[in-house]
Tab-separated table of C-alpha atoms in Angstrom:
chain	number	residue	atom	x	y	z
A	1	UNK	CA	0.075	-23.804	-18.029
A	2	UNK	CA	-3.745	-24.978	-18.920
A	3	UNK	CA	-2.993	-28.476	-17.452
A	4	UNK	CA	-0.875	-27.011	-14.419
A	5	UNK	CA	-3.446	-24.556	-13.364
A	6	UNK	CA	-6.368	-27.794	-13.643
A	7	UNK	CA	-4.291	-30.173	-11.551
A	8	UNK	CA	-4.252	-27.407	-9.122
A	9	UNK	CA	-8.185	-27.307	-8.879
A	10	UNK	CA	-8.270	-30.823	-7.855
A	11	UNK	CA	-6.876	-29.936	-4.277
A	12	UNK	CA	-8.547	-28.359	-1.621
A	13	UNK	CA	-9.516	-24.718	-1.434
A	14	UNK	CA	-6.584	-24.183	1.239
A	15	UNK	CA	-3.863	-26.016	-0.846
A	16	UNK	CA	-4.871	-23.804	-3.835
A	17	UNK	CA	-4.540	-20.516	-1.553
A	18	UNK	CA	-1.276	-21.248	-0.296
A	19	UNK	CA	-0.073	-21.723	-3.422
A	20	UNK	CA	-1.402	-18.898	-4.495
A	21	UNK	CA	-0.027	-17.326	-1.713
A	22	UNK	CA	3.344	-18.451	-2.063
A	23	UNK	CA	3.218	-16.320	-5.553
A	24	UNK	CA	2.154	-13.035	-4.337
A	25	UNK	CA	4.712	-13.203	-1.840
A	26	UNK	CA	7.661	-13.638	-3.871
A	27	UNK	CA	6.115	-11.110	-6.145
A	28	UNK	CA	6.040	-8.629	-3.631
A	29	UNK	CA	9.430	-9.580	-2.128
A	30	UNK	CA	11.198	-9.836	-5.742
A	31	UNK	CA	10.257	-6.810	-6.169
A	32	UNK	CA	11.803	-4.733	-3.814
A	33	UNK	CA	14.642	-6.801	-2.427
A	34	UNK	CA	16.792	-6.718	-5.342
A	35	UNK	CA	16.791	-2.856	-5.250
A	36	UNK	CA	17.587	-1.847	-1.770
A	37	UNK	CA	20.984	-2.045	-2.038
A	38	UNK	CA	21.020	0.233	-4.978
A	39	UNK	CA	18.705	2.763	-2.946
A	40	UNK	CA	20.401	2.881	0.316
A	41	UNK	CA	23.838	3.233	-1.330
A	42	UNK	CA	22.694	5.677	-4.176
A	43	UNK	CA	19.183	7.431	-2.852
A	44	UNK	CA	20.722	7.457	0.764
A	45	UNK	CA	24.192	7.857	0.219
A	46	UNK	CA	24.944	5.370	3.004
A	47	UNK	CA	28.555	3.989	2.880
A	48	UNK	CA	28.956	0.100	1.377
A	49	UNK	CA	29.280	-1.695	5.054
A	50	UNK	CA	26.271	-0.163	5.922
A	51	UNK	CA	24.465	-1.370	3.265
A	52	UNK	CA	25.778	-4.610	4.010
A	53	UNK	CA	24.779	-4.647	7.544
A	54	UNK	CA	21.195	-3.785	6.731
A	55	UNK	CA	20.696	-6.519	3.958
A	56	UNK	CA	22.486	-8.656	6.403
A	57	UNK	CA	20.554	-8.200	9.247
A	58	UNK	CA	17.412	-8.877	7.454
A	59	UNK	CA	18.884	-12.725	6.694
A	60	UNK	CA	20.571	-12.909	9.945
A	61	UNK	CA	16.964	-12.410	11.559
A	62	UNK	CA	15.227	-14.646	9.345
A	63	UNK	CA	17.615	-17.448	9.203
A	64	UNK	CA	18.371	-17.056	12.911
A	65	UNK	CA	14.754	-17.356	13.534
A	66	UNK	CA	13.458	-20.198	11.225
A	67	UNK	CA	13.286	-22.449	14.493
A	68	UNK	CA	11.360	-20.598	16.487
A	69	UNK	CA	8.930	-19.528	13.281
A	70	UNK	CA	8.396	-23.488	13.001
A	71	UNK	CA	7.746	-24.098	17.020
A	72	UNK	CA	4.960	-21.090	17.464
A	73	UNK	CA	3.274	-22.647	13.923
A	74	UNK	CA	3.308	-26.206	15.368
A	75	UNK	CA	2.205	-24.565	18.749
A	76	UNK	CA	-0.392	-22.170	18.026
A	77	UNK	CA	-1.629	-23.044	14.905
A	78	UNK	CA	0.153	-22.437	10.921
A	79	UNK	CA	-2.304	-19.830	9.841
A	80	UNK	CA	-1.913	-17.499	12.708
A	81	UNK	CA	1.992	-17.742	11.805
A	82	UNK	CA	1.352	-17.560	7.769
A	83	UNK	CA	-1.068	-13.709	8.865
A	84	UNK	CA	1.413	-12.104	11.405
A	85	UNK	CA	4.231	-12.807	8.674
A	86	UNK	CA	2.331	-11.323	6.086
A	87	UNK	CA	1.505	-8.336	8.367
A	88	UNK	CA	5.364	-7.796	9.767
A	89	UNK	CA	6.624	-8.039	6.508
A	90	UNK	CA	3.944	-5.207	5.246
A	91	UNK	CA	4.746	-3.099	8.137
A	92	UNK	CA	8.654	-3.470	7.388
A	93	UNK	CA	8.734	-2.794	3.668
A	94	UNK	CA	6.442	0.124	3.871
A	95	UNK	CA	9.463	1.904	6.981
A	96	UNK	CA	11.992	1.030	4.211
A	97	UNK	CA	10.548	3.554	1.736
A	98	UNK	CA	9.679	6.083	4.637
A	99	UNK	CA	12.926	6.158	6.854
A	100	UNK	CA	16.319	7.254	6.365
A	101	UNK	CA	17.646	6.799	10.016
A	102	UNK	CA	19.945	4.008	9.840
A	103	UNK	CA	18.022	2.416	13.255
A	104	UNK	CA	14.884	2.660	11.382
A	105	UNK	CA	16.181	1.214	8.961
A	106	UNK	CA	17.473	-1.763	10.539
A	107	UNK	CA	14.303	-2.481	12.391
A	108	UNK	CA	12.722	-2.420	9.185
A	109	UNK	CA	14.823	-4.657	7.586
A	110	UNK	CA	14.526	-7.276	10.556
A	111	UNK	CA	10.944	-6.935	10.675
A	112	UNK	CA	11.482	-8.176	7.170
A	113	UNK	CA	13.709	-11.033	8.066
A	114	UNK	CA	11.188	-12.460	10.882
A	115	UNK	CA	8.702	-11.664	8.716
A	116	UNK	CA	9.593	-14.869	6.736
A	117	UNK	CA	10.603	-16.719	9.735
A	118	UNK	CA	7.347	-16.711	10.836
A	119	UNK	CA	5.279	-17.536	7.172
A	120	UNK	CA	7.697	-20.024	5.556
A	121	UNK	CA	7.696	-23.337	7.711
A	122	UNK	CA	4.284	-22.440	8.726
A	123	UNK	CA	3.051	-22.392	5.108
A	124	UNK	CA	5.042	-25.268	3.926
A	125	UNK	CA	3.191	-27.506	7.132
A	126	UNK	CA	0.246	-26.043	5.786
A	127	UNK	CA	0.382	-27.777	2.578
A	128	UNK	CA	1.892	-31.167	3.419
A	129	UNK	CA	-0.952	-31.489	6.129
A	130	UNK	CA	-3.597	-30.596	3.526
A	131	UNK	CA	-1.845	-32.146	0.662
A	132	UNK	CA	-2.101	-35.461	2.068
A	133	UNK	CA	-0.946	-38.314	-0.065
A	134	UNK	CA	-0.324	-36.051	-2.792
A	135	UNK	CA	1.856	-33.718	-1.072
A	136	UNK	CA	4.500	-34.333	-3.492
A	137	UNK	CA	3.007	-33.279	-6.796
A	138	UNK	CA	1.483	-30.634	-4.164
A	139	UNK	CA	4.999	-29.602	-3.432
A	140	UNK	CA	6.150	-29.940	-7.349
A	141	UNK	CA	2.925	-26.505	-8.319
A	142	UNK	CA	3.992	-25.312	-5.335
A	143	UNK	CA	7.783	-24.370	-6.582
A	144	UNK	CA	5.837	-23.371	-10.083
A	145	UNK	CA	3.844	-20.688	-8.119
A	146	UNK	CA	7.356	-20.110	-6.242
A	147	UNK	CA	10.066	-19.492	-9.076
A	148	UNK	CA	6.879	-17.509	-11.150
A	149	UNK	CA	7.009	-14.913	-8.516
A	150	UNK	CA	10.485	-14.337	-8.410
A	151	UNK	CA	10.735	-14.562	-11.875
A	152	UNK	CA	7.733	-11.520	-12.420
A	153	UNK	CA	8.751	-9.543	-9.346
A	154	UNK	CA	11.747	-8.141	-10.116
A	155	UNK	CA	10.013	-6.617	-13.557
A	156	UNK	CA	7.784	-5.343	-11.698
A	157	UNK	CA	9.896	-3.580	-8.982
A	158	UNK	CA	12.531	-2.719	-12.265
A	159	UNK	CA	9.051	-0.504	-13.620
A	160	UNK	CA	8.115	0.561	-10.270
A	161	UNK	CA	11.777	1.838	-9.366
A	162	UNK	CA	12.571	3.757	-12.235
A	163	UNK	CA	9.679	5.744	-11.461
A	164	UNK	CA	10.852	5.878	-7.272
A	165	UNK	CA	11.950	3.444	-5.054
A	166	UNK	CA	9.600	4.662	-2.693
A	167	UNK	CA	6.602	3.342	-4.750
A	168	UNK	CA	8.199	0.090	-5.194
A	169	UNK	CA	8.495	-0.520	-1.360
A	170	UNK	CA	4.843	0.630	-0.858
A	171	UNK	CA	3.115	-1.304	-3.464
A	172	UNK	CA	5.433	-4.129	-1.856
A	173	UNK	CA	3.545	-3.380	0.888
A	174	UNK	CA	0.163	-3.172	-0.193
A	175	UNK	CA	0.333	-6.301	-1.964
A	176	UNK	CA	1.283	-7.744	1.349
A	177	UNK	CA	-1.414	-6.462	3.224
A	178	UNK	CA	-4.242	-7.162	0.879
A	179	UNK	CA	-2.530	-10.439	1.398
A	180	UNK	CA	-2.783	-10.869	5.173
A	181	UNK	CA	-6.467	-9.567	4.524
A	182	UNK	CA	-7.204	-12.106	2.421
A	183	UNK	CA	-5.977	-14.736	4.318
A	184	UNK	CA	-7.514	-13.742	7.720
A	185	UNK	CA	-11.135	-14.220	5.863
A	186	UNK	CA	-10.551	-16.834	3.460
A	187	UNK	CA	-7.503	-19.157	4.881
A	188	UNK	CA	-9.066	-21.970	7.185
A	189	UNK	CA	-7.223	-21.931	10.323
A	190	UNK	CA	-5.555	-25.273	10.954
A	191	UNK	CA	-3.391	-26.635	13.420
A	192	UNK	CA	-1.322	-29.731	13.879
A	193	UNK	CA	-4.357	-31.797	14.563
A	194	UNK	CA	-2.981	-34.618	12.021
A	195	UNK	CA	-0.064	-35.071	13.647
A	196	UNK	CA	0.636	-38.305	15.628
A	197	UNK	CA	0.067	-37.980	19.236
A	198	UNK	CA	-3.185	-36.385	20.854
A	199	UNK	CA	-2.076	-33.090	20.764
A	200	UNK	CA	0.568	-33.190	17.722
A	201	UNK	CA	3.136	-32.754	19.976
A	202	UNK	CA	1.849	-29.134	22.349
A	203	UNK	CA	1.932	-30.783	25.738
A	204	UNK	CA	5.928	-31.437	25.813
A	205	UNK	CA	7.906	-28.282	26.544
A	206	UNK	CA	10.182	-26.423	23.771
A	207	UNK	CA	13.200	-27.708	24.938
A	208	UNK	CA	12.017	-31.124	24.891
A	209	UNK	CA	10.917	-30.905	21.303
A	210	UNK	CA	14.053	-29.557	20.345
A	211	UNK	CA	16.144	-31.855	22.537
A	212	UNK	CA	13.897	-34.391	20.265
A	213	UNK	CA	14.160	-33.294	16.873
A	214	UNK	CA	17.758	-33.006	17.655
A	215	UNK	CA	18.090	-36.566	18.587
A	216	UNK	CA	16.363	-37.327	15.054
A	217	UNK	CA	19.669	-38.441	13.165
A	218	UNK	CA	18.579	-39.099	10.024
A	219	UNK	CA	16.587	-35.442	9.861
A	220	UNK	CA	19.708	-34.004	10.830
A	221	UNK	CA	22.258	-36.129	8.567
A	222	UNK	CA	19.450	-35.414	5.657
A	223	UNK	CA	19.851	-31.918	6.080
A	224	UNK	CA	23.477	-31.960	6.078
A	225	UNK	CA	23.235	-33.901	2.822
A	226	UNK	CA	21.018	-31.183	1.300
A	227	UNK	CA	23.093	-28.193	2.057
A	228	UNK	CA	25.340	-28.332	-1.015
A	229	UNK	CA	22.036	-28.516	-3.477
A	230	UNK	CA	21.098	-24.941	-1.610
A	231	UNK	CA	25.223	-23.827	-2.258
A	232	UNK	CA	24.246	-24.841	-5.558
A	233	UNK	CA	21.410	-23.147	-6.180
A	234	UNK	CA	22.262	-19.985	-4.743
A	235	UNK	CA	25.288	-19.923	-7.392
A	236	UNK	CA	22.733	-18.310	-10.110
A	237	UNK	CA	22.409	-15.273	-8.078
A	238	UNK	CA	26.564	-15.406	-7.290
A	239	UNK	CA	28.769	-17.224	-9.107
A	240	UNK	CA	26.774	-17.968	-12.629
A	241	UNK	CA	26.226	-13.498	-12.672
A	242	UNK	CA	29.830	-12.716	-11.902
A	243	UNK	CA	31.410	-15.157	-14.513
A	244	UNK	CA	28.877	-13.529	-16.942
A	245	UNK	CA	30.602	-9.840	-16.391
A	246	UNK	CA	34.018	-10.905	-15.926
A	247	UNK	CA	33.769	-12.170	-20.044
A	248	UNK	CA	31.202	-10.483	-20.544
A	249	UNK	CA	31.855	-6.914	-18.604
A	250	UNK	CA	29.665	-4.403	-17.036
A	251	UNK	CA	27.761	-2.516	-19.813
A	252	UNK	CA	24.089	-3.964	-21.948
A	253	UNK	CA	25.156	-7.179	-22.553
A	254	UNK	CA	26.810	-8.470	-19.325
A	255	UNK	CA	22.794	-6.887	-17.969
A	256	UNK	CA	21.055	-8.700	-20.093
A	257	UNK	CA	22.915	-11.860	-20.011
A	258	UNK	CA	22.512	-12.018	-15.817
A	259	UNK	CA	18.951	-11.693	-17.236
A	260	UNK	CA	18.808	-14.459	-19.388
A	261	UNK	CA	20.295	-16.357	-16.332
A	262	UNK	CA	17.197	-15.930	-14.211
A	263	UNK	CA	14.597	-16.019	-17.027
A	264	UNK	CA	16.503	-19.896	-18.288
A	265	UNK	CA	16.408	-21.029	-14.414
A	266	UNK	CA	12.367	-19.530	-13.663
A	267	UNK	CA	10.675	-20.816	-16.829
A	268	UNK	CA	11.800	-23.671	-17.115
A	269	UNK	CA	10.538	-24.702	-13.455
A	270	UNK	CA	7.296	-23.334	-14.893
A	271	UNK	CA	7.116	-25.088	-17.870
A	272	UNK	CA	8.803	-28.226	-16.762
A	273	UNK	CA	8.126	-28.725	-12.938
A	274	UNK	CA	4.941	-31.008	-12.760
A	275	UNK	CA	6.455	-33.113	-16.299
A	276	UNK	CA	9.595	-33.553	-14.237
A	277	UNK	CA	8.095	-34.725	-11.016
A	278	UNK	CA	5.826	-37.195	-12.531
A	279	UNK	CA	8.403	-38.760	-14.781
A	280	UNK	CA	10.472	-38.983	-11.501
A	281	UNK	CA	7.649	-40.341	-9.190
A	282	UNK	CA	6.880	-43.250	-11.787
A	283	UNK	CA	10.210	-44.532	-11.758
A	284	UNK	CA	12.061	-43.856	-8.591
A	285	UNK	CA	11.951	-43.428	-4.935
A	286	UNK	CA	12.288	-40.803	-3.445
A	287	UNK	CA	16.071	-41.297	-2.004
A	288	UNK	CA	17.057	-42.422	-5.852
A	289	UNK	CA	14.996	-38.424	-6.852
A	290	UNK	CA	16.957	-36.997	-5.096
A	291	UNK	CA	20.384	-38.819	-5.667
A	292	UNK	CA	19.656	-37.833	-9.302
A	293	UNK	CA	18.836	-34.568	-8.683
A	294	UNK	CA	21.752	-33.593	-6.511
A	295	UNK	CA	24.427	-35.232	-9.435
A	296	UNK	CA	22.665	-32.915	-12.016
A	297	UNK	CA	22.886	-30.110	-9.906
A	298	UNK	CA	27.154	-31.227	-9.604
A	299	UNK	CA	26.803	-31.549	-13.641
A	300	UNK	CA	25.514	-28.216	-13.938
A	301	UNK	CA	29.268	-26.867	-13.765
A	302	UNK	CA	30.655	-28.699	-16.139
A	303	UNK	CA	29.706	-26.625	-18.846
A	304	UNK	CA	31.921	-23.497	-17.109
A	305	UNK	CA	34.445	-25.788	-16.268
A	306	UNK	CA	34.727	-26.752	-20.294
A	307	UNK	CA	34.782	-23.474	-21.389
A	308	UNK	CA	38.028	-22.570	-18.991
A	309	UNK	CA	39.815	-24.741	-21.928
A	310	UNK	CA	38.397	-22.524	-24.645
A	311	UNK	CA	41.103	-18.974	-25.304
A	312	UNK	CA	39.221	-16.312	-24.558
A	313	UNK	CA	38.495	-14.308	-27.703
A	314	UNK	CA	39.507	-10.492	-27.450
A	315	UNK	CA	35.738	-9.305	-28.651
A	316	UNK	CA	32.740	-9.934	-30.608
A	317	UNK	CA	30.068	-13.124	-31.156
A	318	UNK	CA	32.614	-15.085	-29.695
A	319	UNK	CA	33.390	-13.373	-26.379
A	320	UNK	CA	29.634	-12.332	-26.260
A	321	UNK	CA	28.958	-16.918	-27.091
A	322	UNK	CA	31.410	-18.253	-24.518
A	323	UNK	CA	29.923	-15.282	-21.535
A	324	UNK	CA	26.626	-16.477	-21.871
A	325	UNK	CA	25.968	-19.891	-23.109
A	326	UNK	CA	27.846	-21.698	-20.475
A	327	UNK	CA	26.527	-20.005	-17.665
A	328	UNK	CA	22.881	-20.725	-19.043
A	329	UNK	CA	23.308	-23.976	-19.844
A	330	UNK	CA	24.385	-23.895	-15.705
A	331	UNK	CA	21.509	-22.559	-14.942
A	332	UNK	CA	19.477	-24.452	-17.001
A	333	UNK	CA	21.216	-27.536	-15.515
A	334	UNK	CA	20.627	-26.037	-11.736
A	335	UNK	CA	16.748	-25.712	-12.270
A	336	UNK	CA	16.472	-29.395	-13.469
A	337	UNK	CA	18.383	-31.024	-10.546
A	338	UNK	CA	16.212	-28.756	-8.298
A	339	UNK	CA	13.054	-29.448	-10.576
A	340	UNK	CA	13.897	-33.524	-9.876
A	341	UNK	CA	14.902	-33.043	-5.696
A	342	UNK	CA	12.761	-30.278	-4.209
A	343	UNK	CA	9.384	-32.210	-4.116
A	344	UNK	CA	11.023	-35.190	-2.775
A	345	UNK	CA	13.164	-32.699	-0.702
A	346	UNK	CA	9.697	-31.466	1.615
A	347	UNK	CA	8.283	-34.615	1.530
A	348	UNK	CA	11.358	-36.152	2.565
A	349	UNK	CA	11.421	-33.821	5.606
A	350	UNK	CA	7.561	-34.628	6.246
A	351	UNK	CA	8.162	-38.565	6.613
A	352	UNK	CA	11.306	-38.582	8.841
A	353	UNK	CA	9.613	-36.061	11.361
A	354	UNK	CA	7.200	-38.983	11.482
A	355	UNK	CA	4.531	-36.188	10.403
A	356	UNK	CA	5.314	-34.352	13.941
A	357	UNK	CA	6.127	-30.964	14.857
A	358	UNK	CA	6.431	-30.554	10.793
A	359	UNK	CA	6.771	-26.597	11.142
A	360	UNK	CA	9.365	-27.092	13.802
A	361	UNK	CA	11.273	-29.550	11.450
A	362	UNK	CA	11.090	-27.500	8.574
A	363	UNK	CA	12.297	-24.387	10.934
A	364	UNK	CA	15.157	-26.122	11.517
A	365	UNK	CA	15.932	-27.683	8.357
A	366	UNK	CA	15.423	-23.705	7.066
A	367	UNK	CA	18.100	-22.811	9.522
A	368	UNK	CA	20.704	-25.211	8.904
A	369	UNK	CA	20.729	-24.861	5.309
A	370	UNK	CA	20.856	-21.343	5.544
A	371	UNK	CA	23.542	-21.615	7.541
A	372	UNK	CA	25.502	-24.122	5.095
A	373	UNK	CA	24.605	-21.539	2.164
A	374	UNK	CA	26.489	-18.601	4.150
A	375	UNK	CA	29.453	-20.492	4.753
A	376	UNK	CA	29.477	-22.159	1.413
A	377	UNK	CA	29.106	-18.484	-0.035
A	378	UNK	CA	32.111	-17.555	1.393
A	379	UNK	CA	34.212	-20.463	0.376
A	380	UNK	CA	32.870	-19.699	-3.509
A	381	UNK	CA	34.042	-15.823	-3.179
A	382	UNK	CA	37.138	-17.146	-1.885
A	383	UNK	CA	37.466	-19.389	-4.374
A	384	UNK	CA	36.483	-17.544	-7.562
A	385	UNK	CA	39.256	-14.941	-5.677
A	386	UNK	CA	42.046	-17.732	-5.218
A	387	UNK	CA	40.667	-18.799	-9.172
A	388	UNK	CA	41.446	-14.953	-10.547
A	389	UNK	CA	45.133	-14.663	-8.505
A	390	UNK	CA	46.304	-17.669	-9.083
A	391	UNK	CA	44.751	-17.987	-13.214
A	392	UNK	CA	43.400	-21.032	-12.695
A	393	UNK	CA	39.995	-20.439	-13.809
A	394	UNK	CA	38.462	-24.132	-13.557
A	395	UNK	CA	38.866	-23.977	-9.828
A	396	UNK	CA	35.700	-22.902	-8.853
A	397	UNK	CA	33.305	-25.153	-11.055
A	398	UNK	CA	35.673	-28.525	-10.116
A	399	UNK	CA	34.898	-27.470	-6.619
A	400	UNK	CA	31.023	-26.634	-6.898
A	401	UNK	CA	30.999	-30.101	-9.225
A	402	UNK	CA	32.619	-31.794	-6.439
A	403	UNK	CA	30.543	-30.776	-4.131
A	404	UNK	CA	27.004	-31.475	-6.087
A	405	UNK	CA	28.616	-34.858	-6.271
A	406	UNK	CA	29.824	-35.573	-2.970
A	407	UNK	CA	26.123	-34.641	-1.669
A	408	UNK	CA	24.688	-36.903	-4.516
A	409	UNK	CA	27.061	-39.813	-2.821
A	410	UNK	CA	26.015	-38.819	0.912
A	411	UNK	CA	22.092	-38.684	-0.298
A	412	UNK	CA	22.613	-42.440	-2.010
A	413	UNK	CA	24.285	-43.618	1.348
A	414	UNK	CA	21.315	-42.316	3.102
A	415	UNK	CA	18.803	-43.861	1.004
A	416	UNK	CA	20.402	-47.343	0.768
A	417	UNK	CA	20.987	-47.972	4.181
A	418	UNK	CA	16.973	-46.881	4.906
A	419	UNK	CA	17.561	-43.678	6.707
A	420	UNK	CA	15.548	-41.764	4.573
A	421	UNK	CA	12.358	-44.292	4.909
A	422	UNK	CA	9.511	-43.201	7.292
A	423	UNK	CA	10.725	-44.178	11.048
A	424	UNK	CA	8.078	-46.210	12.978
A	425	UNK	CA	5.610	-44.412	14.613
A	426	UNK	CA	5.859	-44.229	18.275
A	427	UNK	CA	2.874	-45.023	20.324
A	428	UNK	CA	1.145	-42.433	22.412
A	429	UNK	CA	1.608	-42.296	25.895
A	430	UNK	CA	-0.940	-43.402	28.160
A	431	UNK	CA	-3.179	-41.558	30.406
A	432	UNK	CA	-2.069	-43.191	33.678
């Protein structure tokens, strides 16, 4: 950590508070989030769909609203965005420990939702524009600072709730405002100046910068390429935790094994993250990265799918061997492939937005893989349902491996054929 934290003080005061930043806000939003279901089902008594239309609204309005986060950024500036976040999202986790009213509630949890609309393409355009030339090692202590606050938040919010839910939600919400204080007086405000064209794109109208972006075909084929590494990842919070207590069952062990999932996947980002992307950068370009981090992603399942050939013993070190070593070595697997792709991943997105409109591209990239991980959410439920009817247990990780693979193939056809390379720059138009 000595030798992350000093390559970190050799960027810019702004690059170092974003990243910064970026930690604190997953600590305050790992702590709470992965508690509110338990509180408005057990605290509130609320019945299960309206649990799930409260945590759903909150990604429905953040998802939903990626775009238009990205467009005011790119339009008004990316620290105004990054402070009114910070300051929504304060607002909306301190009404979720006040408020019982189901409305209140759901305002709350979509002030929530916008909340990170607003910060996330606005701080990632933050830190390319600052980063500069380095913006991919910027990118690779930028996902260190990321997984370390989701992997300290939820101890923090697991001490904080068994005390009362209601503290977790407002110390959640202090640390948010301290943060939006801090960020007003220390965070330089910085707008889109870099970009190419005299005014980085503000003249045109939002249509037309949509209508544009949209027209960008290799952006969009790019981001339908990454979608499955987001299905992917997303499996250590679904898939990886529910094969765990299915062996494993509901009591101690299947708890601390779902445990062991997220502490495998968060340290070793932290301990591995900057070693990964350097090895990577010295040797290949960016389209190979992330070829090569999509197919170990795919890999990742093969370890489940192995063990659907091994009986399933009735109890002891064996049952309590085959419920959690394959599903770690998964995870393990997961947080390399994303460890190799993610800081080619942003920087990717940087270069074939031709360093334009980055928030808006980044909005929209948010949106349609969010979109791709709902859908391919749904298609792994149904699966690991069709898996457990049918007794067919490999069918789920030959159809996540497929898929890691298929995107690994789609990402290598992008990359060979140049789509992924910067696109010319367009020249300015002139002043008649």
């Amino acid at each position: 950590m000595k030798g992350t934290l000093a390559q970190v003080r050799t960027y810019e005061r702004s690059v170092q508070l974003l990243m910064v930043n970026q930690f604190t806000i997953n600590l305050g939003f790992y702590m709470l989030m992965p508690y509110l279901a338990a509180h408005l089902s057990g605290t509130l008594g609320l019945a299960g769909w309206v649990v799930g239309l409260v945590l759903g609204v909150r990604n429905f309005s953040q998802q939903g609203m990626f775009l238009v986060g990205g467009t005011l950024a790119d339009r008004f500036g990316y620290k105004p965005m990054i402070v009114a976040g910070c300051v929504l999202r304060t607002v909306g986790f301190a009404t979720l420990g006040l408020v019982d009213s189901l409305a209140a509630l759901i305002a709350a949890s979509a002030a929530t939702g916008l909340a990170g609309a607003l910060f996330n393409p606005a701080v990632r355009a933050y830190l390319a524009a600052d980063a500069g030339e380095r913006r991919v090692e910027a990118f690779a202590l930028f996902n260190v600072f990321y997984q370390a606050g989701i992997l300290l938040g939820p101890l923090a919010g697991m001490v904080l709730t068994g005390v009362d839910f209601r503290i977790t939600c407002l110390v959640a919400a202090g640390i948010f405002a301290v943060l939006s204080v801090v960020q007003l007086r220390a965070l330089p405000a910085r707008r889109a100046e870099g970009s190419r064209g005299a005014d980085g794109g503000r003249g045109e109208g939002v249509l037309a910068q949509w209508r544009g972006i949209l027209a960008n075909r290799p952006f969009l084929l790019f981001s339908g390429a990454m979608i499955g590494s987001y299905v992917l990842s997303f499996q250590v919070y679904l898939a990886l935790p529910l094969e765990v207590r299915r062996l494993g069952g509901e009591g101690e062990f299947g708890t601390a094994a779902v445990a062991m999932l997220f502490a495998v996947s968060g340290l070793a980002t932290i301990l591995g993250q900057t070693r990964v992307t350097a090895w990577c950068r010295a040797r290949y370009e960016p389209g190979q990265a992330l070829t090569r981090g999509l197919a170990v992603m795919g890999v990742a399942f093969v370890p489940l799918l192995a063990s659907t050939a091994v009986p399933v013993p009735g109890s002891g070190l064996g049952l309590w061997l085959l419920a959690a070593v394959p599903p770690a070595l998964a995870a393990l697997l997961l947080a390399i492939g994303t460890m190799i792709a993610y800081p080619f991943e942003m920087d990717t997105i940087v270069r074939l937005s031709g360093d334009r409109l980055v928030a808006t591209h980044y909005g929209l990239y948010n949106t349609i893989c969010g979109i791709g991980i709902t859908l391919g959410n749904l298609l792994t439920g149904a699966a690991l349902d069709a898996a457990r009817e049918a007794g067919l247990p490999a069918l789920p990780w030959i159809s996540l491996t497929v898929l890691g693979l298929a995107c690994a193939a789609a990402l290598y056809g992008l990359h060979r054929t140049g789509r992924l390379a910067t696109p010319a720059s367009r020249p300015d138009p002139v002043a008649a």
